[in-house]
XYZ file of N, CA and C in Angstrom:
555
model
N 0.837 -1.170 0.000
C 0.000 0.000 0.000
C 0.885 1.238 0.000
N 0.502 2.240 -0.781
C 1.219 3.525 -0.796
C 0.638 4.409 0.297
N 1.509 4.891 1.179
C 1.073 5.659 2.349
C 1.792 6.996 2.398
N 1.019 8.039 2.587
C 1.555 9.371 2.824
C 1.551 9.569 4.334
N 2.732 9.689 4.931
C 2.853 9.815 6.383
C 2.958 11.280 6.763
N 1.952 11.768 7.496
C 1.957 13.150 7.968
C 2.990 13.268 9.085
N 4.029 14.048 8.848
C 5.139 14.182 9.796
C 5.209 15.621 10.296
N 4.851 15.800 11.563
C 4.826 17.136 12.160
C 6.189 17.592 12.657
N 7.110 16.664 12.775
C 8.405 16.978 13.370
C 8.504 16.501 14.801
N 7.462 15.842 15.293
C 7.447 15.300 16.644
C 7.736 13.817 16.671
N 7.845 13.273 17.864
C 8.206 11.866 18.025
C 7.090 10.930 17.562
N 5.834 11.263 17.831
C 4.740 10.366 17.460
C 4.643 10.188 15.947
N 4.670 11.291 15.210
C 4.561 11.170 13.753
C 5.817 10.546 13.151
N 6.963 10.767 13.771
C 8.199 10.131 13.301
C 8.110 8.612 13.425
N 7.644 8.154 14.573
C 7.518 6.712 14.802
C 6.389 6.144 13.945
N 5.323 6.890 13.739
C 4.237 6.416 12.863
C 4.770 6.141 11.462
N 5.590 7.039 10.932
C 6.181 6.825 9.601
C 7.080 5.587 9.608
N 7.880 5.442 10.662
C 8.776 4.285 10.763
C 7.984 2.983 10.839
N 6.914 2.968 11.616
C 6.097 1.757 11.743
C 5.385 1.429 10.434
N 4.924 2.452 9.715
C 4.299 2.206 8.411
C 5.298 1.552 7.464
N 6.539 2.000 7.514
C 7.605 1.364 6.716
C 7.816 -0.083 7.141
N 7.904 -0.309 8.445
C 8.109 -1.665 8.958
C 6.974 -2.600 8.581
N 5.782 -2.046 8.431
C 4.624 -2.853 8.050
C 4.615 -3.174 6.552
N 5.639 -2.686 5.849
C 5.782 -3.017 4.433
C 5.161 -2.033 3.464
N 4.715 -0.890 3.969
C 4.104 0.096 3.083
C 5.165 0.908 2.340
N 4.803 1.405 1.185
C 5.616 2.343 0.418
C 5.278 3.728 0.969
N 6.201 4.335 1.709
C 5.908 5.536 2.491
C 6.648 6.755 1.956
N 5.916 7.870 1.896
C 6.495 9.189 1.638
C 6.050 10.068 2.798
N 6.975 10.815 3.384
C 6.648 11.724 4.470
C 6.186 13.066 3.927
N 5.267 13.695 4.640
C 4.793 15.013 4.244
C 4.571 15.856 5.494
N 4.967 17.110 5.407
C 4.721 18.066 6.482
C 3.835 19.167 5.927
N 2.859 19.560 6.713
C 1.951 20.618 6.303
C 2.481 21.957 6.777
N 2.689 22.864 5.842
C 3.087 24.242 6.178
C 1.790 25.015 6.344
N 1.513 25.434 7.569
C 0.224 26.039 7.884
C 0.288 27.538 8.166
N 1.471 28.064 8.365
C 1.628 29.485 8.661
C 2.455 30.134 7.566
N 2.147 31.403 7.242
C 2.931 32.121 6.239
C 4.348 32.387 6.709
N 4.519 32.639 8.014
C 5.839 32.949 8.548
C 6.134 32.006 9.709
N 6.522 30.754 9.403
C 6.728 29.764 10.468
C 8.118 29.810 11.083
N 8.656 31.021 11.308
C 10.030 31.122 11.779
C 10.179 30.910 13.278
N 9.110 31.152 14.029
C 9.213 30.989 15.474
C 9.027 29.530 15.854
N 9.399 29.171 17.073
C 9.266 27.800 17.536
C 7.821 27.383 17.668
N 7.613 26.092 17.858
C 6.270 25.556 18.049
C 5.726 24.909 16.796
N 4.453 24.655 16.822
C 3.765 23.949 15.750
C 4.041 24.577 14.388
N 4.449 23.753 13.451
C 4.607 24.159 12.051
C 5.747 25.147 11.819
N 6.663 25.260 12.737
C 7.786 26.176 12.565
C 8.808 25.574 11.604
N 9.739 26.400 11.184
C 10.815 25.931 10.308
C 11.575 24.792 10.988
N 11.801 24.898 12.291
C 12.517 23.843 13.022
C 11.757 22.529 12.984
N 10.427 22.579 13.104
C 9.616 21.364 13.054
C 9.668 20.734 11.663
N 9.588 21.551 10.637
C 9.671 21.048 9.267
C 11.041 20.427 9.040
N 12.086 21.068 9.560
C 13.439 20.540 9.412
C 13.592 19.208 10.153
N 13.026 19.089 11.361
C 13.088 17.815 12.083
C 12.385 16.709 11.297
N 11.236 17.013 10.733
C 10.508 16.015 9.941
C 11.338 15.592 8.731
N 11.939 16.552 8.051
C 12.770 16.253 6.879
C 13.949 15.364 7.256
N 14.586 15.681 8.373
C 15.741 14.895 8.797
C 15.354 13.484 9.236
N 14.206 13.336 9.877
C 13.732 12.001 10.234
C 13.439 11.207 8.966
N 12.821 11.840 7.992
C 12.554 11.163 6.714
C 13.868 10.688 6.094
N 14.888 11.520 6.156
C 16.205 11.109 5.648
C 16.720 9.903 6.419
N 16.595 9.931 7.748
C 17.036 8.795 8.566
C 16.298 7.515 8.172
N 15.016 7.650 7.838
C 14.210 6.485 7.473
C 14.409 6.070 6.014
N 15.069 6.936 5.237
C 15.301 6.621 3.827
C 14.074 6.823 2.951
N 13.215 7.785 3.332
C 12.020 8.063 2.545
C 12.042 9.502 2.045
N 11.302 9.751 0.990
C 11.157 11.116 0.490
C 10.356 11.935 1.492
N 10.566 13.243 1.452
C 9.818 14.154 2.322
C 9.347 15.332 1.489
N 8.058 15.594 1.565
C 7.461 16.718 0.852
C 6.863 17.694 1.855
N 6.696 18.935 1.429
C 6.008 19.948 2.228
C 4.852 20.468 1.392
N 3.647 20.416 1.953
C 2.462 20.946 1.281
C 2.059 22.237 1.990
N 1.881 23.289 1.223
C 1.468 24.573 1.776
C -0.048 24.693 1.836
N -0.596 24.685 3.034
C -2.037 24.818 3.240
C -2.348 26.056 4.076
N -1.564 27.126 3.897
C -1.714 28.300 4.755
C -3.075 28.975 4.594
N -3.545 29.124 3.367
C -4.832 29.795 3.158
C -5.975 29.002 3.786
N -5.945 27.687 3.583
C -6.986 26.829 4.148
C -6.936 26.842 5.677
N -5.730 26.851 6.238
C -5.580 26.871 7.684
C -6.165 28.160 8.262
N -5.860 29.263 7.623
C -6.391 30.555 8.074
C -7.920 30.563 8.004
N -8.463 30.110 6.868
C -9.913 30.176 6.652
C -10.686 29.153 7.478
N -10.147 27.956 7.638
C -10.896 26.867 8.269
C -10.608 26.668 9.748
N -9.445 27.186 10.213
C -9.061 26.935 11.604
C -8.873 28.239 12.383
N -7.990 29.102 11.909
C -7.624 30.293 12.672
C -8.784 31.278 12.811
N -9.387 31.660 11.686
C -10.477 32.638 11.740
C -11.665 32.124 12.555
N -12.164 30.896 12.307
C -13.271 30.405 13.139
C -12.905 30.309 14.627
N -11.655 29.930 14.917
C -11.215 29.860 16.306
C -11.275 31.249 16.952
N -10.717 32.242 16.274
C -10.682 33.595 16.825
C -12.097 34.143 17.023
N -12.972 33.892 16.051
C -14.354 34.371 16.168
C -15.082 33.686 17.320
N -14.910 32.394 17.455
C -15.562 31.657 18.542
C -15.032 32.115 19.894
N -13.720 32.291 19.984
C -13.108 32.736 21.233
C -13.605 34.124 21.613
N -13.707 35.010 20.634
C -14.193 36.371 20.888
C -15.648 36.364 21.353
N -16.401 35.328 20.943
C -17.802 35.216 21.345
C -17.964 34.493 22.678
N -16.840 34.196 23.342
C -16.892 33.586 24.662
C -16.924 32.062 24.659
N -16.729 31.453 23.520
C -16.686 29.987 23.457
C -15.235 29.522 23.577
N -15.055 28.240 23.836
C -13.710 27.665 23.964
C -13.532 26.562 22.915
N -13.294 26.956 21.692
C -13.170 25.984 20.603
C -11.871 25.187 20.694
N -11.854 24.040 20.041
C -10.650 23.217 19.951
C -10.185 23.257 18.495
N -9.136 24.031 18.195
C -8.704 24.168 16.801
C -8.191 22.861 16.199
N -7.738 21.926 17.022
C -7.235 20.650 16.496
C -8.336 19.866 15.787
N -9.556 19.968 16.300
C -10.670 19.254 15.675
C -10.889 19.771 14.260
N -10.902 21.090 14.109
C -11.134 21.664 12.779
C -9.946 21.439 11.854
N -8.736 21.457 12.393
C -7.560 21.168 11.575
C -7.621 19.728 11.065
N -7.971 18.798 11.927
C -8.100 17.408 11.494
C -9.217 17.270 10.460
N -10.366 17.865 10.732
C -11.522 17.753 9.833
C -11.198 18.295 8.437
N -10.675 19.513 8.385
C -10.530 20.186 7.104
C -9.172 19.999 6.431
N -8.116 19.836 7.225
C -6.786 19.772 6.619
C -6.217 18.353 6.573
N -5.959 17.742 7.719
C -5.339 16.413 7.697
C -6.221 15.348 7.055
N -7.508 15.366 7.383
C -8.383 14.312 6.872
C -9.375 14.849 5.850
N -9.130 16.054 5.395
C -9.890 16.650 4.312
C -8.951 16.894 3.153
N -8.268 18.021 3.226
C -7.362 18.436 2.151
C -6.215 17.439 1.923
N -5.589 16.959 2.996
C -4.462 16.035 2.825
C -4.918 14.693 2.246
N -6.029 14.163 2.723
C -6.533 12.906 2.154
C -6.875 13.074 0.678
N -7.465 14.209 0.313
C -7.786 14.469 -1.091
C -6.508 14.554 -1.929
N -5.508 15.245 -1.407
C -4.230 15.348 -2.126
C -3.575 13.973 -2.248
N -3.623 13.185 -1.193
C -3.063 11.831 -1.240
C -3.735 11.017 -2.339
N -5.037 11.106 -2.420
C -5.785 10.388 -3.458
C -5.363 10.850 -4.850
N -5.257 12.167 -5.046
C -4.829 12.727 -6.336
C -3.459 12.210 -6.749
N -2.594 11.989 -5.762
C -1.225 11.552 -6.035
C -1.080 10.031 -6.068
N -2.172 9.315 -5.909
C -2.135 7.860 -6.006
C -1.784 7.132 -4.722
N -1.946 7.784 -3.576
C -1.695 7.126 -2.295
C -2.985 6.478 -1.798
N -2.825 5.353 -1.129
C -3.974 4.608 -0.619
C -4.441 5.103 0.741
N -3.517 5.642 1.528
C -3.855 6.017 2.904
C -2.922 7.111 3.399
N -3.360 7.742 4.489
C -2.541 8.713 5.210
C -2.298 8.140 6.607
N -1.046 8.140 7.030
C -0.687 7.698 8.389
C -0.352 8.932 9.210
N -0.848 8.951 10.448
C -0.535 10.064 11.346
C -0.050 9.512 12.683
N 0.457 10.391 13.512
C 0.936 10.005 14.830
C -0.105 10.127 15.917
N -1.375 10.154 15.564
C -2.426 10.238 16.579
C -2.466 8.980 17.437
N -2.674 9.187 18.719
C -2.874 8.071 19.646
C -4.356 7.712 19.616
N -4.705 6.901 18.639
C -6.074 6.420 18.438
C -5.958 5.109 17.664
N -7.055 4.372 17.606
C -7.056 3.096 16.886
C -8.309 2.979 16.036
N -8.222 2.146 15.020
C -9.378 1.844 14.182
C -9.544 0.323 14.191
N -10.747 -0.125 14.535
C -11.059 -1.558 14.492
C -12.454 -1.728 13.925
N -12.567 -2.586 12.937
C -13.872 -2.862 12.326
C -14.595 -1.580 11.926
N -13.839 -0.638 11.367
C -14.420 0.607 10.903
C -14.810 1.585 11.999
N -14.425 1.271 13.234
C -14.774 2.147 14.361
C -13.527 2.817 14.920
N -13.687 4.067 15.284
C -12.622 4.821 15.931
C -12.613 4.472 17.409
N -11.447 4.082 17.917
C -11.303 3.723 19.323
C -10.227 4.581 19.979
N -10.282 4.622 21.303
C -9.241 5.318 22.059
C -7.892 4.656 21.819
N -6.831 5.466 21.971
C -5.484 4.931 21.888
C -5.192 4.060 23.095
N -4.215 3.163 22.949
C -3.853 2.251 24.039
C -3.390 3.004 25.278
N -2.744 4.143 25.088
C -2.282 4.968 26.203
C -3.391 5.965 26.538
N -4.168 5.663 27.569
C -5.312 6.514 27.924
C -4.883 7.941 28.252
N -3.674 8.107 28.771
C -3.203 9.445 29.121
C -2.873 10.281 27.884
N -2.637 9.637 26.749
C -2.284 10.347 25.517
C -3.338 10.193 24.426
N -4.466 9.586 24.742
C -5.523 9.339 23.763
C -5.897 10.617 23.016
N -6.043 10.499 21.695
C -6.437 11.640 20.866
C -7.678 11.342 20.026
N -8.387 10.283 20.341
C -9.574 9.939 19.558
C -10.611 11.062 19.602
N -10.642 11.817 20.687
C -11.624 12.890 20.833
C -11.465 13.986 19.785
N -10.273 14.174 19.224
C -10.107 15.185 18.172
C -10.338 14.595 16.788
N -10.677 13.309 16.739
C -10.923 12.633 15.465
C -12.375 12.211 15.295
N -13.233 12.561 16.256
C -14.622 12.108 16.214
C -15.345 12.568 14.958
N -14.855 13.588 14.280
C -15.512 14.130 13.091
C -15.265 13.290 11.843
N -14.399 12.279 11.941
C -14.082 11.473 10.762
C -15.204 10.495 10.450
N -15.526 10.400 9.167
C -16.521 9.450 8.708
C -15.863 8.152 8.273
N -16.662 7.250 7.782
C -16.166 5.934 7.371
C -15.135 6.024 6.252
N -15.340 6.913 5.299
C -14.386 7.035 4.190
C -13.018 7.501 4.707
N -13.018 8.476 5.599
C -11.748 8.950 6.154
C -11.077 7.857 6.982
N -11.845 7.159 7.792
C -11.270 6.083 8.611
C -10.705 4.961 7.746
N -11.387 4.652 6.656
C -10.937 3.582 5.757
C -9.580 3.914 5.132
N -9.286 5.208 4.997
C -8.055 5.629 4.331
C -7.030 6.204 5.310
N -7.188 5.881 6.613
C -6.292 6.415 7.643
C -5.614 5.289 8.407
N -4.377 5.553 8.805
C -3.613 4.632 9.651
C -3.114 5.404 10.860
N -3.235 4.781 12.034
C -2.727 5.365 13.275
C -1.747 4.366 13.891
N -0.542 4.248 13.327
C 0.397 3.217 13.768
C 0.802 3.255 15.232
N 0.801 4.418 15.869
C 1.212 4.475 17.279
C 0.044 4.274 18.230
N -1.140 4.103 17.718
C -2.323 3.957 18.546
C -2.318 2.757 19.470
N -1.554 1.741 19.111
C -1.458 0.530 19.936
C -0.355 0.628 20.983
N 0.392 1.737 20.983
C 1.552 1.893 21.873
C 1.298 2.934 22.958
N 1.999 2.780 24.053
C 2.021 3.841 25.056
C 3.039 4.883 24.598
N 2.982 6.043 25.202
C 3.952 7.088 24.859
C 5.374 6.609 25.171
N 5.546 5.901 26.266
C 6.876 5.385 26.619
C 7.374 4.427 25.540
N 6.497 3.591 25.011
C 6.882 2.665 23.949
C 7.234 3.408 22.662
N 6.513 4.484 22.385
C 6.830 5.298 21.207
C 8.234 5.874 21.352
N 8.530 6.430 22.520
C 9.871 6.999 22.737
C 10.953 5.917 22.676
N 10.671 4.742 23.250
C 11.634 3.634 23.178
C 11.918 3.250 21.733
N 10.875 3.204 20.918
C 11.033 2.856 19.500
C 11.860 3.922 18.791
N 11.587 5.179 19.077
C 12.342 6.275 18.464
C 13.817 6.199 18.856
N 14.070 5.894 20.127
C 15.460 5.746 20.575
C 16.139 4.569 19.869
N 15.440 3.452 19.781
C 15.999 2.260 19.147
C 16.346 2.528 17.682
N 15.564 3.378 17.037
C 15.819 3.728 15.635
C 16.815 4.875 15.500
N 17.183 5.484 16.626
C 18.110 6.614 16.599
C 17.504 7.876 16.004
N 16.184 8.046 16.134
C 15.522 9.212 15.549
C 15.799 10.467 16.364
N 16.063 11.535 15.694
C 16.406 12.804 16.337
C 15.265 13.362 17.173
N 14.050 12.886 16.962
C 12.876 13.389 17.693
C 12.584 12.597 18.958
N 13.388 11.609 19.270
C 13.111 10.694 20.393
C 12.896 11.410 21.730
N 13.607 12.476 21.970
C 13.523 13.166 23.264
C 12.783 14.499 23.207
N 12.160 14.809 22.074
C 11.431 16.088 21.970
C 10.263 16.110 22.943
N 9.991 17.283 23.473
C 8.845 17.420 24.364
C 7.560 17.306 23.548
N 6.494 16.911 24.225
C 5.206 16.755 23.555
C 4.616 18.116 23.199
N 3.965 18.179 22.042
C 3.240 19.396 21.683
C 1.869 19.335 22.360
N 1.235 20.469 22.445
C -0.088 20.522 23.082
C -1.093 21.029 22.085
């Protein structure tokens, strides 16, 4: 199976790409550029993109960067800011997953001939159902509840069966540069 592995530059997505390779998939890594000026640290920064690229090199896979800045602004940032200003407490990760990772990225993967997208989410899929990740403390199924059957059918969550400690152990065993990175929030 041809798999596009979403690589954020963190340990979970790095290990997800490695596990997809170990499972025999033909894997290409991809990082989403979501900000026009990603020079500062944190999510989607130049440093994160560079870490993802270097992990892809360590794994011996190609690494691409897709620019989704306009979509991110329109589908995640603006609605978040408007909701927050109205006194609500939105979760931008849900909308990013809905519209970008499992919307735009899945569509792009299909256009490019990929069968699935692998991510580092701590969640599992069994019998077409979304389940909590094995590590209850790191479970991310709650930000994926918006996925339908088509998205689930074309998604892989390789680290979903592992605890965070096991993910870090695997990263260390592979010598991945992201093994000791702090968790993003």
